[in-house]
Amino acid sequence: MEENLLATAATNGAVVTWNLGKPSRNKQDQLYTEHKRTVNKVCFHPTEVYMLLSGSQDGFMKCFDLRKKESVSTFSGQSESVRDVQFSVKDYFTFAASFENGNVQLWDIRRPDRFERMFTAHTGPVFCCDWHPDDRGWLATGGRDKMVKVWDMTTNRAKEIYCVQTIASVARVKWRPERKFHLATCSMMVDHNIYVWDIRRPFIPFATFEEHKDVTTGIVWRHQHDPHFLLSGSKDSTLYQHMFKDATRPVDKANPEGLCFGLMGDLAFAVNDSLISSDTTRKPYPGGDRRYPFFSFKKANPTEQFAHVSSALSVFETILDSHRMDWFVKTAQLYLLSGKPFVELCDHNAKVAQELKRPQVSTTWTMLRIMFSDPANLAAPTPNHNLSKLGSLPLMNSFSMKEMASGMGAESRLERSKGESRQDNIHLDWLDHSHRFLFNPMSENEETEGSEGPAEYMFGDAELDDDELYSMDHDNQAAEEPEYTLPQEAFQLRHEIMDNPSAPEPLQQDKADSPHVSGNEAEVTCLTPIESFSLISISQPLFSPHLSASFFSPIVREMLSYYAEQGDVQMAVSVLIVLGEKIRKEIDELTQEHWYMSYIDLLQRFELWNVSNEVIKLSTCNAITCLNQTSTTLHINCSNCKRPMSNKGWICDRCRQCASVCAVCHHVVKGLFVWCQGCSHGGHLEHIMNWLKSSAYCPAGCGHLCEYT
Amino acid sequence: MSEEGINVPRALASGPSAFIPAKELLIDGPNQDILIESFLSLGRVDHLTMVMALHPAYLSCYQRTQHALLELDGPLPCHWRHYIAILAAARHHCAYLVHQHSAGFLEAGGEEGWLCSLRHAPTKLRSLQTLNKLLAHRPWLITQQHIQELVSPGAEPRWSLAELIHAVILMAHTHSLCSFVWGCGLNPEPDHVGGYTFQPSSPGHLPRSPHSPAHEDGRPELVDGEVEVELLMKRMVELQQQQECTQEEMVTRFERERSESIPTALVRGAPPGLVLCLVEEPEFRYEDFAPRGEQSPHIMRAQDYSWEDHGFSLVNRLLPDMGQLLDEKFQVVSGLTYHRMAMHEDVDTCTLRKALWNYIHCLYGIRYDDYDYGGVNVLLERSLKVFVKTMACHPEQTTARIYHAFWRHFRHSEKVHANLIVMEARLQAALLYTLRAITYYMR
């Protein structure tokens, strides 16, 4: 109202007014030293020039008339310090005060004896409040609990209508003029930015100002009808006038996405259109990636200044069979990770994998055994022994090959049936081609391997065959994991084409046209070299037995990453644990941790608690082993009075009786406690088991026919 | 067992505290429940708990904090937490806490070797020593650089901010607990070294605790004591009506309080070897915030960095729940009152408590703009100041004489109350300096 009038509050409790219009050097107008402690806030009345309100740490609010030497009235909050006072813009007599204990009080300026209304707004101090400039019922409050809340005060009880969660305690909140739903906030700790929120969109700030280098201490809109200028002061000794058009809009950078799981494991995923089209390397999902037209459309609200994005909704349906994870569960249960010599562990795991028809994994285990078992062991025995030992490996491979021949037929059938349901015709076509194609070299190979496979290994000149051998192993693996079938076959196909110029050209054309394949090539190309390399190196210990195991580490490292990339994090982790010290240093902590976490997560999802615990125990990452120390709290209720047991002992503090007494021996159960779900009596596991051998009724004598699973 | 020729040790201490007669402590009453509860949860009721049980409201939130700091989920492994507490307690030569935490440390699976010498502990733990030293004796010297040395990406071994906050709170908590232990003259537990003897008790020879060469029950009864209390009460009332004075005068008064020389240099014998081997630079001690005639370090203005506005947010951000627990503890202490003083009932002790709190912060160089430090001088008699300063700054030098010299007509429970205030004020002051340094580092 009065341009030249200024009021300040000091930490020592003084309230000072200044008149800039004074001709003298000293502009000080009035000095009130009525408050005993720090004054946190002063506020002019929106229409009365001479009315000033102050709120102080001592719990008092005082109203001053600037024409008088002393305060007109004093309001006692009856509690701790006042953090903010604000006159209502629309109601002449009303003001709001916020308190350190989380309360907000409404006062009538004419009634200093007691407040009109009080409610608890936040946990911890309420640092600030602000009345909506247009809507008379709305009050915004901000607190140390990192929330901004908007209250509707028109109803009997103050009702929270909006809530914005920020990342730091809220020091100031100011409604943006002329914009009904906008407010600006700043924090007094850690975060230096100023945010402008649209309270209807509480998850992402509408605009941010990031100029300040230290915490912002105050913000104010420059003019009460101009939404474009914001002034802010900061501890970095700067004062900024922000133009609204300069603000960063975090919304522009955010990718609107929605993700939801359905009841049957279906997955719906909505994302901005532009993102999908740009992302050509996306992996196709074998279960079918059905795009649905986006049919629900929200009518654009002109007052909402939010960009509307058209998004594509994809629904991924789970096909039960293809997603069977039996092999995962079985492997997890059967793998041995510790407790035996390294060689035996490898052999055992190789066998497990073999039985589950995963020859690639099995071979990997065998190779690991050869690579990392003591070179002295390999070198010392007679050459004969050496030979037989080495011979076992290729032999096994050729076996797997035979199995594969039959496996392949099955696979193509499987593919075809799948193709019928999901894939389009072209797809099916080249799949068939590729199958036919694959069968040929394989039968050739089979012959070769059957007769002179071991010999080839001995002389180490079977590179080409190795290649084929291994790529075939992939195929076989793929039979169990149809989701990987497409890319690998595609790759194989091309190799053949290159090797045999007679291959039909159009086929390749076909393949190149298919967008699915192109995306995966990169991944697959790295695959074959690794495998063939490792094969070559296997033969090396034979000739130079002194080669240290660390020579293989890079290869093994790549192998592990490969498995992890392929989604078989189980393999990666198992190998990591079995190899232990031999490989641990080669892989950086973070990756290891990541693998462990994913594997443990998977195990827990399949409810393989024991295995997951074993993995946690055996892991060498600090971050993982400490998982076992978290969430070890168990909340129990007393069996007598059904109240939660607060203390740690065996006696309930309410009914003063021992909780969880064994119904058989009447002692407190301190170990495993079993109880009947029907009558809730129970006791020591052993006692109950013995009891049930003789009687089917409850040992407590309640007459219930107990059932234990 | 004696018949079988096994030496049966005999507890030396006659009660939980060397200063407070045991009969004052073991009264039936509201604190009974909390003692039962703590017995159930810890398996024993130690001397500390017994003394603290004079103020059950405080004890329960103290135990919650202690539990959260040492047992619940947190960034540091359990045996590390105990070891950090041991290091902190050793700074104040507090054998009592060193013993308590050594037991906890071994229970949590710590290596025995660490207890013999610092050299056996990991470098990461040893790198805390500077911070521990400063935090214990001169927290105002802690700067951003100290934090940076531990946390910055180049630091080896590196602390994460959450770990560091956890360690800092542990240390500050233990330091202030040392003040309490010394200030209440706690006797060693029967299972501590020095807490038992194999010699049969000889009649006429009273068992001596290591604390007190002085008489136990010889509280001199003074006739004018009653007058003293009344005088104090009158002053408290007067003070509330006193006129405001100028800002300059306020600052002068603060300076006067701060630099007033309170003799505390009462050197006691060397600490037990068990403790000494865990202390680096044992000669680093408290020095007055700014000795006269020297350039004083910047005082901290409470308005610039306060627990409510700044400290809480930072702690809660890095160590969820801990901020809440500490906040609760500070609030309980600042609100704790039984509306009585010595023999008088219905007294508002608010000003006295405030004076005590602010005096300790003043010793640590924290100034409240809105507090008139003249009040400290009026309300706190010199003997009380000696006690408070000794306890807050050189807790290991507290003696029974100092304890008995102040507030001669007050109850023991009231003296323990004063102890609690000193302890929490000290904790907050130390935390504020460290948290400020961390905030500056994060900026």
Tab-separated table of C-alpha atoms in Angstrom, chain A residues 171-544:
chain	number	residue	atom	x	y	z
A	171	ALA	CA	11.369	-23.076	3.670
A	172	ARG	CA	9.116	-20.765	1.644
A	173	VAL	CA	5.976	-21.211	-0.355
A	174	LYS	CA	4.349	-18.542	-2.529
A	175	TRP	CA	1.309	-18.804	-4.786
A	176	ARG	CA	1.909	-17.664	-8.303
A	177	PRO	CA	-0.283	-14.707	-9.184
A	178	GLU	CA	-2.940	-15.200	-11.852
A	179	ARG	CA	-2.334	-18.936	-12.012
A	180	LYS	CA	-4.751	-20.766	-9.862
A	181	PHE	CA	-2.815	-23.996	-9.431
A	182	HIS	CA	0.762	-22.807	-9.366
A	183	LEU	CA	2.992	-22.194	-6.395
A	184	ALA	CA	6.695	-21.589	-5.916
A	185	THR	CA	8.814	-23.235	-3.225
A	186	CYS	CA	12.382	-23.127	-2.031
A	187	SER	CA	14.324	-25.053	0.571
A	188	MET	CA	16.687	-24.039	3.348
A	189	MET	CA	18.899	-27.084	3.210
A	190	VAL	CA	20.831	-29.025	0.621
A	191	ASP	CA	18.745	-28.042	-2.380
A	192	HIS	CA	19.370	-24.622	-3.904
A	193	ASN	CA	16.766	-24.546	-6.626
A	194	ILE	CA	13.436	-22.786	-6.745
A	195	TYR	CA	10.542	-24.858	-7.985
A	196	VAL	CA	7.224	-23.823	-9.378
A	197	TRP	CA	4.679	-26.584	-9.029
A	198	ASP	CA	1.372	-27.238	-10.627
A	199	ILE	CA	-0.309	-28.751	-7.602
A	200	ARG	CA	-2.409	-31.020	-9.758
A	201	ARG	CA	0.784	-32.587	-11.083
A	202	PRO	CA	2.690	-33.174	-7.876
A	203	PHE	CA	5.344	-35.498	-9.226
A	204	ILE	CA	7.341	-33.211	-11.403
A	205	PRO	CA	7.950	-29.490	-10.999
A	206	PHE	CA	6.336	-27.321	-13.604
A	207	ALA	CA	9.383	-25.078	-13.776
A	208	THR	CA	12.669	-24.680	-11.948
A	209	PHE	CA	15.138	-21.862	-11.489
A	210	GLU	CA	18.629	-23.142	-10.950
A	211	GLU	CA	20.721	-20.009	-10.716
A	212	HIS	CA	21.567	-19.956	-7.031
A	213	LYS	CA	24.791	-21.470	-5.768
A	214	ASP	CA	23.741	-21.669	-2.145
A	215	VAL	CA	20.429	-22.141	-0.412
A	216	THR	CA	17.654	-19.775	-1.324
A	217	THR	CA	16.472	-17.804	1.663
A	218	GLY	CA	13.481	-15.980	0.281
A	219	ILE	CA	11.235	-15.792	-2.743
A	220	VAL	CA	8.522	-13.352	-3.751
A	221	TRP	CA	6.543	-12.645	-6.898
A	222	ARG	CA	7.368	-9.184	-8.031
A	223	HIS	CA	3.870	-7.923	-8.584
A	224	GLN	CA	0.666	-9.338	-7.301
A	225	HIS	CA	-0.890	-9.533	-10.733
A	226	ASP	CA	2.124	-10.426	-12.791
A	227	PRO	CA	2.971	-14.126	-12.980
A	228	HIS	CA	6.177	-13.638	-14.960
A	229	PHE	CA	8.674	-12.161	-12.526
A	230	LEU	CA	10.034	-13.865	-9.452
A	231	LEU	CA	12.562	-12.326	-7.077
A	232	SER	CA	14.774	-14.495	-4.933
A	233	GLY	CA	17.542	-13.947	-2.441
A	234	SER	CA	20.138	-16.469	-1.405
A	235	LYS	CA	22.974	-17.157	0.978
A	236	ASP	CA	25.380	-16.880	-1.948
A	237	SER	CA	24.862	-13.095	-1.589
A	238	THR	CA	22.938	-12.670	-4.793
A	239	LEU	CA	19.499	-11.384	-5.606
A	240	TYR	CA	17.935	-12.663	-8.779
A	241	GLN	CA	14.989	-11.482	-10.769
A	242	HIS	CA	13.837	-14.517	-12.680
A	243	MET	CA	11.868	-14.191	-15.891
A	244	PHE	CA	9.459	-17.007	-16.133
A	245	LYS	CA	10.329	-17.726	-19.707
A	246	ASP	CA	13.912	-18.509	-18.654
A	247	ALA	CA	12.911	-21.257	-16.331
A	248	THR	CA	13.868	-24.806	-17.102
A	249	ARG	CA	10.905	-27.042	-17.689
A	250	PRO	CA	11.720	-30.467	-16.342
A	251	VAL	CA	8.676	-31.862	-18.094
A	252	ASP	CA	10.312	-31.403	-21.466
A	253	LYS	CA	13.150	-33.640	-20.492
A	254	ALA	CA	11.085	-36.275	-18.820
A	255	ASN	CA	9.851	-39.271	-20.741
A	256	PRO	CA	6.286	-39.960	-19.836
A	257	GLU	CA	5.968	-43.651	-19.299
A	258	GLY	CA	3.527	-45.977	-17.694
A	259	LEU	CA	4.115	-49.551	-16.747
A	260	CYS	CA	1.761	-52.032	-15.179
A	261	PHE	CA	1.573	-55.734	-14.572
A	262	GLY	CA	-1.671	-57.539	-15.134
A	263	LEU	CA	-3.116	-60.296	-13.046
A	264	MET	CA	-1.838	-63.045	-15.301
A	265	GLY	CA	1.609	-61.643	-15.687
A	266	ASP	CA	0.811	-59.542	-18.720
A	267	LEU	CA	2.666	-56.342	-18.958
A	268	ALA	CA	1.253	-53.116	-20.303
A	269	PHE	CA	3.609	-50.368	-21.197
A	270	ALA	CA	2.761	-46.951	-22.512
A	271	VAL	CA	5.425	-44.659	-23.809
A	272	ASN	CA	5.820	-41.581	-25.884
A	273	ASP	CA	5.445	-42.341	-29.566
A	274	SER	CA	8.614	-40.615	-30.588
A	275	LEU	CA	10.659	-42.776	-28.275
A	276	ILE	CA	9.478	-45.995	-29.817
A	277	SER	CA	10.129	-45.048	-33.374
A	278	SER	CA	13.607	-43.780	-32.648
A	279	ASP	CA	14.585	-46.874	-30.816
A	280	THR	CA	15.173	-49.295	-33.654
A	281	THR	CA	17.529	-51.539	-31.811
A	282	ARG	CA	14.802	-52.608	-29.514
A	283	LYS	CA	14.694	-56.282	-28.871
A	284	PRO	CA	11.582	-57.988	-30.113
A	285	TYR	CA	9.681	-59.805	-27.521
A	286	PRO	CA	8.855	-63.346	-28.563
A	287	GLY	CA	5.676	-63.408	-26.600
A	288	GLY	CA	4.347	-60.906	-29.046
A	289	ASP	CA	4.505	-57.192	-28.797
A	290	ARG	CA	1.024	-56.105	-29.572
A	291	ARG	CA	0.476	-52.469	-30.057
A	292	TYR	CA	-2.905	-51.270	-29.167
A	293	PRO	CA	-4.283	-48.058	-30.449
A	294	PHE	CA	-4.353	-45.570	-27.680
A	295	PHE	CA	-8.024	-45.115	-27.188
A	296	SER	CA	-8.538	-43.306	-23.930
A	297	PHE	CA	-7.885	-39.667	-24.506
A	298	LYS	CA	-8.088	-36.983	-21.928
A	299	LYS	CA	-9.641	-33.816	-23.102
A	300	ALA	CA	-7.073	-31.099	-23.136
A	301	ASN	CA	-7.661	-28.512	-20.487
A	302	PRO	CA	-6.578	-25.102	-21.703
A	303	THR	CA	-5.599	-24.009	-18.193
A	304	GLU	CA	-3.185	-26.878	-17.814
A	305	GLN	CA	0.045	-25.890	-19.327
A	306	PHE	CA	1.267	-29.356	-19.849
A	307	ALA	CA	2.442	-30.798	-23.074
A	308	HIS	CA	0.178	-33.486	-24.322
A	309	VAL	CA	1.971	-36.460	-25.639
A	310	SER	CA	0.538	-39.146	-27.770
A	311	SER	CA	1.822	-42.394	-26.578
A	312	ALA	CA	1.800	-45.926	-27.745
A	313	LEU	CA	0.511	-48.625	-25.533
A	314	SER	CA	2.122	-51.986	-25.841
A	315	VAL	CA	0.853	-55.041	-24.121
A	316	PHE	CA	3.154	-57.958	-23.704
A	317	GLU	CA	1.323	-61.129	-23.057
A	318	THR	CA	2.901	-63.915	-21.210
A	319	ILE	CA	2.818	-67.252	-22.888
A	320	LEU	CA	2.849	-69.699	-20.137
A	321	ASP	CA	4.826	-72.425	-21.821
A	322	SER	CA	7.547	-70.361	-23.300
A	323	HIS	CA	8.150	-68.763	-20.008
A	324	ARG	CA	8.484	-71.855	-17.994
A	325	MET	CA	11.429	-71.366	-15.761
A	326	ASP	CA	11.654	-74.942	-14.601
A	327	TRP	CA	15.214	-75.176	-15.643
A	328	PHE	CA	16.008	-72.171	-13.530
A	329	VAL	CA	14.461	-73.596	-10.423
A	330	LYS	CA	15.986	-77.013	-10.912
A	331	THR	CA	19.392	-75.621	-11.599
A	332	ALA	CA	19.237	-73.383	-8.604
A	333	GLN	CA	18.360	-76.297	-6.398
A	334	LEU	CA	20.817	-78.770	-7.778
A	335	TYR	CA	23.910	-76.662	-8.286
A	336	LEU	CA	26.576	-77.112	-5.694
A	337	LEU	CA	28.350	-73.885	-4.926
A	338	SER	CA	30.646	-74.827	-2.099
A	339	GLY	CA	31.694	-77.559	0.240
A	340	LYS	CA	33.638	-79.675	-2.217
A	341	PRO	CA	36.885	-79.338	-4.105
A	342	PHE	CA	36.713	-77.096	-7.093
A	343	VAL	CA	36.975	-79.858	-9.648
A	344	GLU	CA	34.115	-81.810	-8.163
A	345	LEU	CA	31.919	-78.766	-8.011
A	346	CYS	CA	32.481	-78.123	-11.686
A	347	ASP	CA	31.814	-81.697	-12.617
A	348	HIS	CA	28.686	-81.811	-10.576
A	349	ASN	CA	27.327	-78.607	-12.034
A	350	ALA	CA	28.206	-79.723	-15.541
A	351	LYS	CA	26.237	-82.854	-14.952
A	352	VAL	CA	23.273	-80.923	-13.644
A	353	ALA	CA	23.266	-78.712	-16.672
A	354	GLN	CA	23.614	-81.688	-18.934
A	355	GLU	CA	20.636	-83.371	-17.399
A	356	LEU	CA	18.588	-80.290	-17.876
A	357	LYS	CA	19.542	-80.270	-21.558
A	358	ARG	CA	21.649	-77.182	-21.437
A	359	PRO	CA	24.817	-78.410	-23.094
A	360	GLN	CA	26.359	-75.007	-23.521
A	361	VAL	CA	26.262	-74.344	-19.834
A	362	SER	CA	27.461	-77.825	-19.141
A	363	THR	CA	30.420	-77.434	-21.453
A	364	THR	CA	31.269	-74.151	-19.862
A	365	TRP	CA	31.512	-75.827	-16.515
A	366	THR	CA	33.734	-78.521	-17.908
A	367	MET	CA	35.977	-75.973	-19.511
A	368	LEU	CA	36.202	-74.018	-16.329
A	369	ARG	CA	37.306	-77.121	-14.585
A	370	ILE	CA	40.078	-77.688	-17.063
A	371	MET	CA	41.148	-74.078	-17.127
A	372	PHE	CA	41.331	-73.492	-13.452
A	373	SER	CA	42.257	-76.787	-11.921
A	374	ASP	CA	45.842	-76.876	-10.824
A	375	PRO	CA	48.107	-76.947	-13.860
A	376	ALA	CA	50.429	-79.247	-11.957
A	377	ASN	CA	47.678	-81.802	-11.834
A	378	LEU	CA	47.303	-81.689	-15.513
A	379	ALA	CA	50.956	-81.879	-16.297
A	380	ALA	CA	52.056	-84.471	-13.842
A	381	PRO	CA	50.179	-87.568	-14.997
A	382	THR	CA	51.301	-89.606	-17.939
A	383	PRO	CA	50.412	-88.429	-21.405
A	384	ASN	CA	47.988	-91.260	-21.606
A	385	HIS	CA	45.987	-89.931	-18.806
A	386	ASN	CA	46.114	-86.558	-20.295
A	387	LEU	CA	44.773	-87.806	-23.480
A	388	SER	CA	41.878	-89.608	-21.978
A	389	LYS	CA	40.998	-86.695	-19.831
A	390	LEU	CA	41.016	-84.337	-22.677
A	391	GLY	CA	39.204	-86.785	-24.816
A	392	SER	CA	36.276	-86.737	-22.539
A	393	LEU	CA	35.413	-83.235	-23.436
A	394	PRO	CA	34.968	-83.483	-27.160
A	395	LEU	CA	33.269	-86.762	-26.728
A	396	MET	CA	30.686	-85.193	-24.634
A	397	ASN	CA	30.232	-82.516	-27.185
A	398	SER	CA	29.593	-84.931	-29.914
A	399	PHE	CA	27.019	-86.551	-27.777
A	400	SER	CA	25.263	-83.392	-27.261
A	401	MET	CA	25.288	-82.926	-30.927
A	402	LYS	CA	23.384	-86.082	-31.534
A	403	GLU	CA	20.836	-85.172	-29.051
A	404	MET	CA	20.553	-81.945	-30.717
A	405	ALA	CA	19.609	-83.374	-34.011
A	406	SER	CA	16.438	-84.652	-32.511
A	407	GLY	CA	16.055	-81.569	-30.412
A	408	MET	CA	16.146	-79.512	-33.497
A	409	GLY	CA	13.163	-81.177	-35.047
A	410	ALA	CA	11.198	-80.546	-31.961
A	411	GLU	CA	12.268	-77.032	-31.965
A	412	SER	CA	11.194	-76.320	-35.463
A	413	ARG	CA	7.828	-77.695	-34.629
A	414	LEU	CA	7.675	-75.517	-31.660
A	415	GLU	CA	8.684	-72.567	-33.670
A	416	ARG	CA	6.125	-73.281	-36.233
A	417	SER	CA	3.326	-73.529	-33.778
A	418	LYS	CA	4.415	-70.347	-32.249
A	419	GLY	CA	4.733	-68.772	-35.602
A	420	GLU	CA	1.195	-69.682	-36.404
A	421	SER	CA	-0.086	-67.938	-33.402
A	422	ARG	CA	2.083	-64.875	-33.422
A	423	GLN	CA	4.581	-64.409	-36.167
A	424	ASP	CA	3.665	-63.180	-39.545
A	425	ASN	CA	4.162	-65.237	-42.641
A	426	ILE	CA	7.439	-63.951	-43.821
A	427	HIS	CA	8.897	-64.733	-40.511
A	428	LEU	CA	7.733	-68.257	-40.655
A	429	ASP	CA	9.156	-68.657	-44.088
A	430	TRP	CA	12.662	-67.833	-43.301
A	431	LEU	CA	12.554	-69.703	-40.118
A	432	ASP	CA	11.754	-72.809	-42.023
A	433	HIS	CA	14.459	-72.120	-44.468
A	434	SER	CA	16.965	-71.722	-41.812
A	435	HIS	CA	16.000	-74.933	-40.228
A	436	ARG	CA	16.412	-76.848	-43.340
A	437	PHE	CA	19.650	-75.159	-43.797
A	438	LEU	CA	20.911	-75.937	-40.434
A	439	PHE	CA	20.238	-79.569	-40.619
A	440	ASN	CA	22.639	-80.102	-43.407
A	441	PRO	CA	25.891	-79.012	-41.897
A	442	MET	CA	24.895	-80.655	-38.759
A	443	SER	CA	24.607	-84.098	-40.119
A	444	GLU	CA	27.932	-83.617	-41.793
A	445	ASN	CA	29.402	-82.544	-38.599
A	446	GLU	CA	28.026	-85.439	-36.780
A	447	GLU	CA	29.832	-87.801	-38.988
A	448	THR	CA	33.086	-86.059	-38.637
A	449	GLU	CA	32.872	-85.726	-34.953
A	450	GLY	CA	31.793	-89.247	-34.413
A	451	SER	CA	34.817	-90.626	-36.121
A	452	GLU	CA	37.659	-88.304	-35.433
A	453	GLY	CA	36.415	-85.648	-33.111
A	454	PRO	CA	38.933	-86.285	-30.343
A	455	ALA	CA	41.787	-86.361	-32.754
A	456	GLU	CA	40.907	-82.975	-34.047
A	457	TYR	CA	41.083	-81.576	-30.637
A	458	MET	CA	44.400	-83.091	-30.031
A	459	PHE	CA	45.901	-81.345	-32.961
A	460	GLY	CA	44.067	-78.191	-32.455
A	461	ASP	CA	43.378	-77.470	-36.095
A	462	ALA	CA	39.684	-77.805	-36.053
A	463	GLU	CA	38.827	-74.204	-35.874
A	464	LEU	CA	36.096	-74.251	-38.386
A	465	ASP	CA	34.512	-77.257	-36.855
A	466	ASP	CA	34.774	-75.790	-33.456
A	467	ASP	CA	32.916	-72.902	-34.695
A	468	GLU	CA	30.123	-74.948	-36.005
A	469	LEU	CA	30.132	-77.185	-33.086
A	470	TYR	CA	29.633	-74.357	-30.798
A	471	SER	CA	27.128	-72.479	-32.734
A	472	MET	CA	25.162	-75.608	-32.791
A	473	ASP	CA	25.322	-75.823	-29.116
A	474	HIS	CA	23.719	-72.481	-28.997
A	475	ASP	CA	20.964	-73.719	-31.102
A	476	ASN	CA	20.375	-76.541	-28.839
A	477	GLN	CA	20.252	-74.310	-25.890
A	478	ALA	CA	17.868	-72.206	-27.793
A	479	ALA	CA	15.525	-75.118	-28.004
A	480	GLU	CA	14.900	-74.773	-24.349
A	481	GLU	CA	14.822	-71.050	-24.439
A	482	PRO	CA	12.776	-70.097	-27.423
A	483	GLU	CA	13.123	-66.420	-26.691
A	484	TYR	CA	16.678	-66.508	-27.907
A	485	THR	CA	16.050	-68.628	-30.918
A	486	LEU	CA	15.532	-65.960	-33.481
A	487	PRO	CA	18.676	-63.933	-33.214
A	488	GLN	CA	21.001	-66.831	-32.961
A	489	GLU	CA	19.650	-68.671	-35.873
A	490	ALA	CA	19.746	-65.615	-37.908
A	491	PHE	CA	23.367	-65.269	-37.165
A	492	GLN	CA	24.119	-68.828	-37.915
A	493	LEU	CA	22.383	-68.454	-41.160
A	494	ARG	CA	24.609	-65.711	-42.289
A	495	HIS	CA	27.694	-67.574	-41.404
A	496	GLU	CA	26.646	-70.426	-43.541
A	497	ILE	CA	25.961	-68.118	-46.344
A	498	MET	CA	29.388	-66.728	-46.196
A	499	ASP	CA	30.957	-70.101	-46.050
A	500	ASN	CA	28.924	-71.542	-48.855
A	501	PRO	CA	28.520	-69.176	-51.714
A	502	SER	CA	25.837	-71.417	-53.124
A	503	ALA	CA	23.404	-70.248	-50.517
A	504	PRO	CA	20.307	-68.656	-51.972
A	505	GLU	CA	20.687	-64.927	-52.097
A	506	PRO	CA	17.081	-63.953	-51.543
A	507	LEU	CA	17.171	-65.594	-48.207
A	508	GLN	CA	19.690	-63.189	-46.934
A	509	GLN	CA	17.704	-60.410	-48.405
A	510	ASP	CA	14.756	-61.584	-46.488
A	511	LYS	CA	16.635	-61.572	-43.323
A	512	ALA	CA	18.105	-58.163	-43.759
A	513	ASP	CA	14.656	-56.789	-44.270
A	514	SER	CA	13.429	-58.140	-41.043
A	515	PRO	CA	13.922	-55.437	-38.502
A	516	HIS	CA	14.018	-57.812	-35.621
A	517	VAL	CA	17.223	-59.413	-36.579
A	518	SER	CA	19.224	-56.343	-37.223
A	519	GLY	CA	18.866	-55.211	-33.725
A	520	ASN	CA	20.446	-58.318	-32.365
A	521	GLU	CA	23.349	-58.830	-34.581
A	522	ALA	CA	25.634	-56.734	-32.529
A	523	GLU	CA	25.065	-58.865	-29.548
A	524	VAL	CA	25.550	-62.098	-31.285
A	525	THR	CA	28.693	-61.270	-33.155
A	526	CYS	CA	30.631	-61.124	-29.981
A	527	LEU	CA	29.496	-64.562	-29.138
A	528	THR	CA	31.248	-66.873	-31.483
A	529	PRO	CA	34.725	-65.477	-31.163
A	530	ILE	CA	34.634	-65.909	-27.457
A	531	GLU	CA	33.678	-69.467	-27.630
A	532	SER	CA	36.111	-70.490	-30.253
A	533	PHE	CA	38.847	-68.717	-28.432
A	534	SER	CA	38.193	-70.564	-25.309
A	535	LEU	CA	38.286	-73.773	-27.166
A	536	ILE	CA	41.666	-73.053	-28.531
A	537	SER	CA	42.945	-72.170	-25.184
A	538	ILE	CA	41.732	-75.388	-23.758
A	539	SER	CA	44.149	-77.279	-25.821
A	540	GLN	CA	46.962	-75.116	-24.663
A	541	PRO	CA	47.584	-76.533	-21.221
A	542	LEU	CA	48.477	-79.688	-22.996
A	543	PHE	CA	51.414	-78.148	-24.660
A	544	SER	CA	52.455	-75.566	-22.144
